[in-house]
XYZ file of C-alpha atoms in Angstrom:
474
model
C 12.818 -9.746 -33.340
C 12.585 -6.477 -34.366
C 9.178 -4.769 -35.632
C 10.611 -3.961 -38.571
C 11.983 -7.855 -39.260
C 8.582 -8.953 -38.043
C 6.561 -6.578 -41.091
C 9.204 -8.152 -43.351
C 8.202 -11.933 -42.149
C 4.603 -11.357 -42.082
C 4.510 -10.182 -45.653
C 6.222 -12.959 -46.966
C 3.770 -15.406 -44.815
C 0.934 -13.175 -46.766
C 2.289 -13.823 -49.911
C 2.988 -17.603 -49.002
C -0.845 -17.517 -49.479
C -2.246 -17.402 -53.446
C -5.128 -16.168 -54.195
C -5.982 -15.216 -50.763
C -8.764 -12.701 -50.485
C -7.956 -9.749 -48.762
C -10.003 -10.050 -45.046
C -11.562 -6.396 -44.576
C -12.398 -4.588 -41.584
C -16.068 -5.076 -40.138
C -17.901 -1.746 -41.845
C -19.695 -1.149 -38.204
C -15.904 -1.900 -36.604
C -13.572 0.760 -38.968
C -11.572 2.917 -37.448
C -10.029 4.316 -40.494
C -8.255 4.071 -43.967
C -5.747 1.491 -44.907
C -2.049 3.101 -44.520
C -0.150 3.400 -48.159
C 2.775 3.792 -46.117
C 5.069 0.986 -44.699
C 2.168 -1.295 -47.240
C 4.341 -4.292 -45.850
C 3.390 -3.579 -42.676
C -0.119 -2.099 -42.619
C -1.946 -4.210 -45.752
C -1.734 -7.077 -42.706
C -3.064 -4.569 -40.172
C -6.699 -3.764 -40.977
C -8.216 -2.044 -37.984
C -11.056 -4.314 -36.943
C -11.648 -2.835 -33.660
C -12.684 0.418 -32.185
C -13.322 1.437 -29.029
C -16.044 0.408 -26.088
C -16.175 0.958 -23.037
C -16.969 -1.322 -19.658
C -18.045 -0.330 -16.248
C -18.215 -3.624 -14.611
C -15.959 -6.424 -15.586
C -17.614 -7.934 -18.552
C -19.378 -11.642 -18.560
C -19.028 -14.070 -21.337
C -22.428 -14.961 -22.918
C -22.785 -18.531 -22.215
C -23.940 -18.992 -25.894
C -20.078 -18.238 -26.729
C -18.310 -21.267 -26.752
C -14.483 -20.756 -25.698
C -12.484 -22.396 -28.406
C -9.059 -22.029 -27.570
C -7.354 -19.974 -24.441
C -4.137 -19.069 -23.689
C -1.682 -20.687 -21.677
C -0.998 -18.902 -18.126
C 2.456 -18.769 -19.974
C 1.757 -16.942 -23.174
C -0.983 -14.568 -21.290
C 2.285 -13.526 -18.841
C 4.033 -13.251 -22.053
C 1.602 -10.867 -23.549
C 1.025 -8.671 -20.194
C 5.053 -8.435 -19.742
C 5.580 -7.453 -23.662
C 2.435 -4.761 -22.685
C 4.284 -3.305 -20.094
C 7.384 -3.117 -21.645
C 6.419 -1.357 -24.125
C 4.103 1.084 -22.455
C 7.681 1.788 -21.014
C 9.468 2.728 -24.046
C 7.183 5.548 -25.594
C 8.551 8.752 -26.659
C 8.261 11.332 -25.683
C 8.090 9.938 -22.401
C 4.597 9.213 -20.495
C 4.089 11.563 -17.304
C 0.969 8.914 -16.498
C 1.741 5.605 -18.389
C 0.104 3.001 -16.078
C 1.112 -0.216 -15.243
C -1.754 -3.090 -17.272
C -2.706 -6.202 -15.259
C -4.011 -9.372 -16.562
C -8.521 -9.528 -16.117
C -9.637 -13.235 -16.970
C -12.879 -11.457 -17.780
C -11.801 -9.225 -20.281
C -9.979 -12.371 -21.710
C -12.762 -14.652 -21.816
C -14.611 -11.657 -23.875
C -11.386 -11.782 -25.986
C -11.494 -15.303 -26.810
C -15.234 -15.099 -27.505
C -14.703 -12.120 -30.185
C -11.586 -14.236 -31.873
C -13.877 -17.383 -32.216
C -15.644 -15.179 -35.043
C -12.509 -15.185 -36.933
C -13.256 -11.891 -38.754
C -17.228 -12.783 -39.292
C -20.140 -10.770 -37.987
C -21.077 -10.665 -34.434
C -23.798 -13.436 -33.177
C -26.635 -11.535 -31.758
C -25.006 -12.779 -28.409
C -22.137 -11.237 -28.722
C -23.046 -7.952 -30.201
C -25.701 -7.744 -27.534
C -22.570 -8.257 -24.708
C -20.789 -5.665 -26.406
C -23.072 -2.638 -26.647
C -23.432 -3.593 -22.671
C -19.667 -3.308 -21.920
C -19.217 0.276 -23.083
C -15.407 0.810 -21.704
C -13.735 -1.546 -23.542
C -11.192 -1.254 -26.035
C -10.306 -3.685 -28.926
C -7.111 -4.363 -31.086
C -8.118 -7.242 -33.584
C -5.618 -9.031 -35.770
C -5.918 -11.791 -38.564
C -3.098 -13.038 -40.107
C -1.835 -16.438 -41.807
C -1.142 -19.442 -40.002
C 2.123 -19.666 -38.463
C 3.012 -16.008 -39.326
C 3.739 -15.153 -36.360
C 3.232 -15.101 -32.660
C 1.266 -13.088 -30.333
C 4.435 -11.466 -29.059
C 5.646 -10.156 -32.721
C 1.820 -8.966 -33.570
C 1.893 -6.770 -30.050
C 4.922 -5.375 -30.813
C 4.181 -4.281 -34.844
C 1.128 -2.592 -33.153
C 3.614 -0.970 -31.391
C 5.500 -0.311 -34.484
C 2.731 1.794 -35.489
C 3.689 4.209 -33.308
C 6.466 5.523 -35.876
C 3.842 7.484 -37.615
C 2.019 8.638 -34.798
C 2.883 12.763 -34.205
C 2.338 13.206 -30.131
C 2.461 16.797 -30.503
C -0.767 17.407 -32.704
C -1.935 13.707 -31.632
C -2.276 12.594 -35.479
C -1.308 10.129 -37.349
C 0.751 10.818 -40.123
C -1.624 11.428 -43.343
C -3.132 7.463 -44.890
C -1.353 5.792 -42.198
C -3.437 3.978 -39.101
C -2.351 4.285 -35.495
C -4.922 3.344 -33.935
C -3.061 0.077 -33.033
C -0.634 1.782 -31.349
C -2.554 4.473 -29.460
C -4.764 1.586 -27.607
C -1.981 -0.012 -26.986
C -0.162 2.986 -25.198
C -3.582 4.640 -23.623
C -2.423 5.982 -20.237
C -5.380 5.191 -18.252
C -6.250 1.494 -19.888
C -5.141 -0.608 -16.604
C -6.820 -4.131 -17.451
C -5.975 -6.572 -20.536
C -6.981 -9.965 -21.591
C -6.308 -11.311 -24.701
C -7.249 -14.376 -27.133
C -6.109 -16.351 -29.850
C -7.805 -18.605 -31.902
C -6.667 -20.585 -35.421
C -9.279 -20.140 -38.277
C -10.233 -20.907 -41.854
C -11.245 -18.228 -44.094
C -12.004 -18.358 -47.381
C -10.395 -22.162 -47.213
C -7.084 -20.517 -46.522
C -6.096 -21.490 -42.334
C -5.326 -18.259 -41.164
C -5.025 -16.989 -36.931
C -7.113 -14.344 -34.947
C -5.338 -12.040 -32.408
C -7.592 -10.028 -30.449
C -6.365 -8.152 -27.261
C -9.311 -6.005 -24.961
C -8.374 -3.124 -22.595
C -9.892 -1.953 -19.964
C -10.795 1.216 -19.573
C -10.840 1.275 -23.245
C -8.926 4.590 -25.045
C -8.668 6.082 -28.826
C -11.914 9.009 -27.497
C -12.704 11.484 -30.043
C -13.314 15.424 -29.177
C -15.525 17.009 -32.112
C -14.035 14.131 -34.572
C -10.142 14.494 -33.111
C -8.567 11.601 -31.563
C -6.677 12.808 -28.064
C -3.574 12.089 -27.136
C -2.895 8.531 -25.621
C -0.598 9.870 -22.660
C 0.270 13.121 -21.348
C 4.128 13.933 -21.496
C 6.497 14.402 -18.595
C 8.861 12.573 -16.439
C 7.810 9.412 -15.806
C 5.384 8.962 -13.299
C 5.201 12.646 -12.475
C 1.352 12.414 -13.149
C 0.158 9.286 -11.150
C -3.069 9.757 -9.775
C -3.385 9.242 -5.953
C -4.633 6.039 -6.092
C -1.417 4.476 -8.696
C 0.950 7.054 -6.480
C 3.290 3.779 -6.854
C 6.013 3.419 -9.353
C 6.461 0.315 -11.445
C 9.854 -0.263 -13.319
C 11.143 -3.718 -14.131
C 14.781 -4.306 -15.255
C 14.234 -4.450 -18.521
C 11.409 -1.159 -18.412
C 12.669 2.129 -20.072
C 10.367 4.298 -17.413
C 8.336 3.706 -15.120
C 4.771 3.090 -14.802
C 1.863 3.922 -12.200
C 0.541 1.503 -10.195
C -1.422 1.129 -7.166
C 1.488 1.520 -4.319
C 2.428 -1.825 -2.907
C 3.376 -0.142 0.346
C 1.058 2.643 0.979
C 2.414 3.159 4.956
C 5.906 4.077 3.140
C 7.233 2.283 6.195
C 8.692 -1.224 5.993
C 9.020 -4.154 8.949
C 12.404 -5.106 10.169
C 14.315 -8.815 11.222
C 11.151 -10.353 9.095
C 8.095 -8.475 10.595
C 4.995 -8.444 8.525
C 3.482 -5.420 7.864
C -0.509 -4.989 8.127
C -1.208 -2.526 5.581
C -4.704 -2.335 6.476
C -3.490 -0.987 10.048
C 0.424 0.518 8.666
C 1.530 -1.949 12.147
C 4.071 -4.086 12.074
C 3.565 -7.794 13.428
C 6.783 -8.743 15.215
C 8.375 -11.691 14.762
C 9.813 -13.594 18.649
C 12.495 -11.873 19.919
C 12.199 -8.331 18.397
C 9.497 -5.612 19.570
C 9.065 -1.778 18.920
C 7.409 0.101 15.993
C 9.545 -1.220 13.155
C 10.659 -4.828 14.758
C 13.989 -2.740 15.197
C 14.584 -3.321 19.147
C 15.247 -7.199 19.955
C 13.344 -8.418 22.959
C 15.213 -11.636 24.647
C 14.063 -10.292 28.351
C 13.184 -13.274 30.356
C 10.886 -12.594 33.316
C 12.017 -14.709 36.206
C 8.907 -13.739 38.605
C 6.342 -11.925 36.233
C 4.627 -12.041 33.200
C 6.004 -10.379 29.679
C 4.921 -7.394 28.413
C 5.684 -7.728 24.254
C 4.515 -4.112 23.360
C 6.996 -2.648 25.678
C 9.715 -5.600 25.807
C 9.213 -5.178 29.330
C 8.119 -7.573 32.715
C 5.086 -6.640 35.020
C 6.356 -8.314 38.113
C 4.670 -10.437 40.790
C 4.090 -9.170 43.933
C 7.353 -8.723 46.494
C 9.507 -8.482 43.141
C 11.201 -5.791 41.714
C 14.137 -5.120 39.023
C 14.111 -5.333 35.192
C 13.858 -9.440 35.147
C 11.503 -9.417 38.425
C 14.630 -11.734 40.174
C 15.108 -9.277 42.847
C 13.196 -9.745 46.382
C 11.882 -5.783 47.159
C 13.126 -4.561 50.712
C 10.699 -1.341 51.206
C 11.535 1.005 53.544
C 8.261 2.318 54.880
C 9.340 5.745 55.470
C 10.352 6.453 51.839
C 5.997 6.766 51.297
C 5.361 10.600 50.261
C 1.386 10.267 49.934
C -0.947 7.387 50.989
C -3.942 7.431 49.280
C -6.623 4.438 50.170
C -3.440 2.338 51.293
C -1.202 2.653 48.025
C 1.697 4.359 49.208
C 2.597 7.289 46.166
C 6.359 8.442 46.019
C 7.896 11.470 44.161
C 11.236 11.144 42.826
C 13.893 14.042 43.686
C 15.801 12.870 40.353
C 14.584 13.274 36.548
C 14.573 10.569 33.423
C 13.081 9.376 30.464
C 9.488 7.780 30.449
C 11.606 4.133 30.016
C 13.863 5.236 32.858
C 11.960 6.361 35.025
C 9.406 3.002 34.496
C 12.470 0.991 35.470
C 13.425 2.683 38.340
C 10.032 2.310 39.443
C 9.974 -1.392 39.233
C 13.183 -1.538 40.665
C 12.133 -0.491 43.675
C 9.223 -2.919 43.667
C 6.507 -0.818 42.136
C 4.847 0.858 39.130
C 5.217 4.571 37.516
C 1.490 6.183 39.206
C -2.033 4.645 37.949
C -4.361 7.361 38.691
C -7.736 5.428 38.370
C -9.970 7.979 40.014
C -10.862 12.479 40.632
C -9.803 11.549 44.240
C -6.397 10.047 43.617
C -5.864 13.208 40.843
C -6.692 15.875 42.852
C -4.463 14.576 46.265
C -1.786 14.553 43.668
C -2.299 17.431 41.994
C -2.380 19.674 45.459
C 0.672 18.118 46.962
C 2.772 18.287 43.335
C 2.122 22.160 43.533
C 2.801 22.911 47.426
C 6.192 20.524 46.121
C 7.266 23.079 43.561
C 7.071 25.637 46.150
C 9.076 23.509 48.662
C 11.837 22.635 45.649
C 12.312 19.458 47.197
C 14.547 17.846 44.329
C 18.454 16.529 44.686
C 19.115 16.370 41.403
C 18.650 19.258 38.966
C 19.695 17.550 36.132
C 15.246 17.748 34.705
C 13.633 19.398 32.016
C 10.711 20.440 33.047
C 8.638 20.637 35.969
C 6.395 18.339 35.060
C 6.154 14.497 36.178
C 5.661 11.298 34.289
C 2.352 8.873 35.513
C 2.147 5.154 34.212
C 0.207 5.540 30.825
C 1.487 5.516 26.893
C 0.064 5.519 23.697
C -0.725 2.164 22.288
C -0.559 1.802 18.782
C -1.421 -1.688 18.562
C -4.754 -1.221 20.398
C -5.079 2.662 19.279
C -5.750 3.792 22.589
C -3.702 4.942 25.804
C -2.563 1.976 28.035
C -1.847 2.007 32.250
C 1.757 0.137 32.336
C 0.422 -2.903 33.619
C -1.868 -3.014 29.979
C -4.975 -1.820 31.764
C -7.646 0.164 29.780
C -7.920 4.115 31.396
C -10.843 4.237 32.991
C -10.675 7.692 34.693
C -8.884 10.474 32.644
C -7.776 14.329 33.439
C -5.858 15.413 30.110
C -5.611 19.125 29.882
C -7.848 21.490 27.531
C -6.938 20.164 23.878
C -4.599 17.133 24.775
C -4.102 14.594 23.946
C -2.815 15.581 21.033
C -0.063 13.872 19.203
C -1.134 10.428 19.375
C 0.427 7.341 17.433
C 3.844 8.517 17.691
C 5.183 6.927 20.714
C 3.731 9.136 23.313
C 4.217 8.962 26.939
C 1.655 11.046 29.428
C 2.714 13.598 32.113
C 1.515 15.785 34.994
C 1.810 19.285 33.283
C 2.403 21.832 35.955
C 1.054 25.045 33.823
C -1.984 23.109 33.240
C -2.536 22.682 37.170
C -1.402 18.989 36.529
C -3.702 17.646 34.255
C -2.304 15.349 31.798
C -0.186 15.887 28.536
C 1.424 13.462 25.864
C 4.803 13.916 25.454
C 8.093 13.080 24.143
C 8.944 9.773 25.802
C 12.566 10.820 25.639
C 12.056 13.947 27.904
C 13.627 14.086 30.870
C 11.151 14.194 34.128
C 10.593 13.590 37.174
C 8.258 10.634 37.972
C 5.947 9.231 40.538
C 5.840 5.674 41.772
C 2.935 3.439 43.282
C 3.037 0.958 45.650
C 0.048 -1.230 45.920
C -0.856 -2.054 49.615
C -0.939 -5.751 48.398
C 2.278 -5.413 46.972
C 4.458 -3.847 49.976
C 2.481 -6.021 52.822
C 4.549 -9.113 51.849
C 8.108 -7.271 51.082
C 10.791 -7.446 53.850
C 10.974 -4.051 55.781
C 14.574 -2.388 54.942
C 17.464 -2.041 57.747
């Protein structure tokens, strides 16, 4: 129903009523002059509320009894007709935000609609003057006039004679309805209802209270409810979300639902505490884009990495194949691992597998020793060129440890905490995207993160416990 239908129906509901007494506005309560405009509409919209303000949610006196209460139902009803129409103001709202439904401010609702129109109880009034931020639009209106819904939106209604420019209403009309009802930053609502007899005539009280409560005077002027603009050009940082329903005009701030901006893929669940994604079986990587149905035949399953670790005398990407080792293939020994530098480049990934194809594991440098044998035979190698294949990026070589976003730290292949680093002056330093470390040779081969996806050469380790029990090659 229209608002303008609605003034029409709740005039003839007043008129139903002979003899009726006028119900005035609380004197302490006014927030202005009866309208003589649109008298159909606004003689059944006396003003009994003004504005107060909360700072915690507000607590029913226990004194109050609770009468009546709205149905879960009607109190959707009201918060969905709220939103709505938040959504339809013009000029449009820049920083309209999005109301949600506070049982406290709704039990302080019902409490004020028990009066049905009468004074404050000493209770009451006392609970009010403590909840400061709170704003109020009352309503009482014949029995069966009409319903919640219809009195929200002739508030609304009101908002014909409000002038956004100047922020007035237009001169013996009330808006004050209307400008509560619209007040940009007022992100809380509960409402009450409760039927009543006044003056032996059975009559309803609508009462709606916002939180933080609006309609603030500067040196006697009201402000302006909203400030105008594309919609939700204005959000604050924390309602940076949008909110627009299919029936909304605009849209409305609200506190993001997805603050990452990132979602999960094939079903993941997304921690937005942490902005991870939890995986669901089968699918690994960042997003839950990369499905994972490796099966490790001898080894255990690496779900970070969608990768095995494999037992010792196996090799390959499943761990199925039995590792032949020829001996003389060992570049370095260092305290019996045997270290080997590979003539061609790849990618971190590529180069891991080709590692562990061979039977053994990109390099774990665990100690200064280990670091510095390395470091002095990688730069009498760059002097020697020894490389087949040309086909690298940089002169640089990958070791065994990435960037771990799940555990926020850098991870050894084999998911071992680094105990021992050597990262050059300033690195790491473009962590949580991915990143694999290297041997930088301008930084005498201390470590770097880098682009996984560069192209390498690598080193490989082969634990003396691993290549005692292989088969010696041909």
């Amino acid at each position: 129903m229209k608002p303008g239908k609605q003034a029409g129906r709740l005039r003839e509901a007043m008129s139903a009523a002979p003899g009726r007494t006028a119900i005035q506005p609380e004197p302490s309560l006014w927030l202005g002059n009866q309208s003589r405009w649109l008298g159909l509409l606004l003689l059944l919209l006396p003003l009994l509320g003004i504005t107060w303000t909360e700072v915690q949610p507000p607590q029913l006196p226990k004194q109050v009894p609770i009468v009546q209460a709205l149905s879960r139902k009607e109190s959707f009803l009201i918060l969905t007709t709220h939103n709505r129409l938040r959504s339809q103001v013009h000029p449009s709202a820049a920083n309209m935000q999005r109301m949600d439904w506070s049982e406290s401010l709704a039990q302080l609702a019902q409490a004020r609609a028990a009066l049905c129109g009468t004074s404050a109880t000493p209770n009451l009034a006392a609970t009010l003057r403590n909840t400061p931020d709170v704003g109020w639009n009352v309503q009482l209106l014949p029995m069966g006039s009409a319903s919640f819904v219809e009195v929200v939106n002739v508030w609304f209604a009101e908002g014909l004679q409000y002038r956004h420019g100047s922020a007035e209403c237009a001169h013996n009309a009330t808006c004050a309805h209307y400008t509560q009802l619209v007040w940009a930053t007022s992100s809380q609502l509960g409402c009450g209802w409760q039927p009543c007899f006044v003056d032996q005539v059975a009559t309803e009280a609508f009462v709606c209270a916002y939180s933080p409560g609006g309609n603030w005077e500067i040196n006697g002027k009201m402000i302006a409810p909203y400030k105008k603009g594309p919609w939700c050009s204005l959000c604050t940082a924390s309602v940076s979300g949008c909110f627009k329903a299919w029936d909304h005009a605009g849209g409305l701030c609200e506190v993001p639902r997805n603050p990452c901006r990132m979602s999960c893929r094939n079903l993941g669940h997304l921690n937005i505490s942490t902005c991870r994604c939890h995986c669901p079986p089968g699918y690994t990587g960042r997003y839950c884009q990369v499905r994972c149905s490796i099966q490790c035949v001898h080894g255990r399953f690496q779900r970070e990495e969608c990768s095995c670790v494999c037992d010792i005398g196996y090799g390959g990407a499943q761990c199925a194949t039995k590792v032949h080792f020829p001996f003389h293939t060992c570049d370095l020994r260092i305290d019996g691992d045997c270290f080997m530098v590979s003539p061609e480049a790849d990618t971190y990934y590529g180069a891991k597998m080709k590692c562990q194809g061979k039977g053994g594991v990109l390099a774990q440098i665990e100690s200064q020793k280990v670091q510095d044998i390395l470091a002095f035979y990688l730069d009498h190698l760059e002097t020697t060129n020894k490389v087949t294949d040309s086909d690298f990026e940089t002169k640089n070589f990958w070791i065994g440890l990435t960037y771990k976003a799940a555990k926020d730290s850098f991870r050894w292949t084999t998911g071992e905490h680094k105990s021992f680093t050597s990262f050059a002056f300033g690195q790491p330093d473009n962590q949580g995207f991915g990143n694999c470390v290297e041997m930088q040779a301008s930084a005498a081969f201390n470590w770097n993160d880098q682009r996984c996806k560069t192209r390498n050469r690598y080193i490989c380790q082969f634990a003396q416990k691993h290549y005692s029990q292989w088969e010696p090659g041909p």
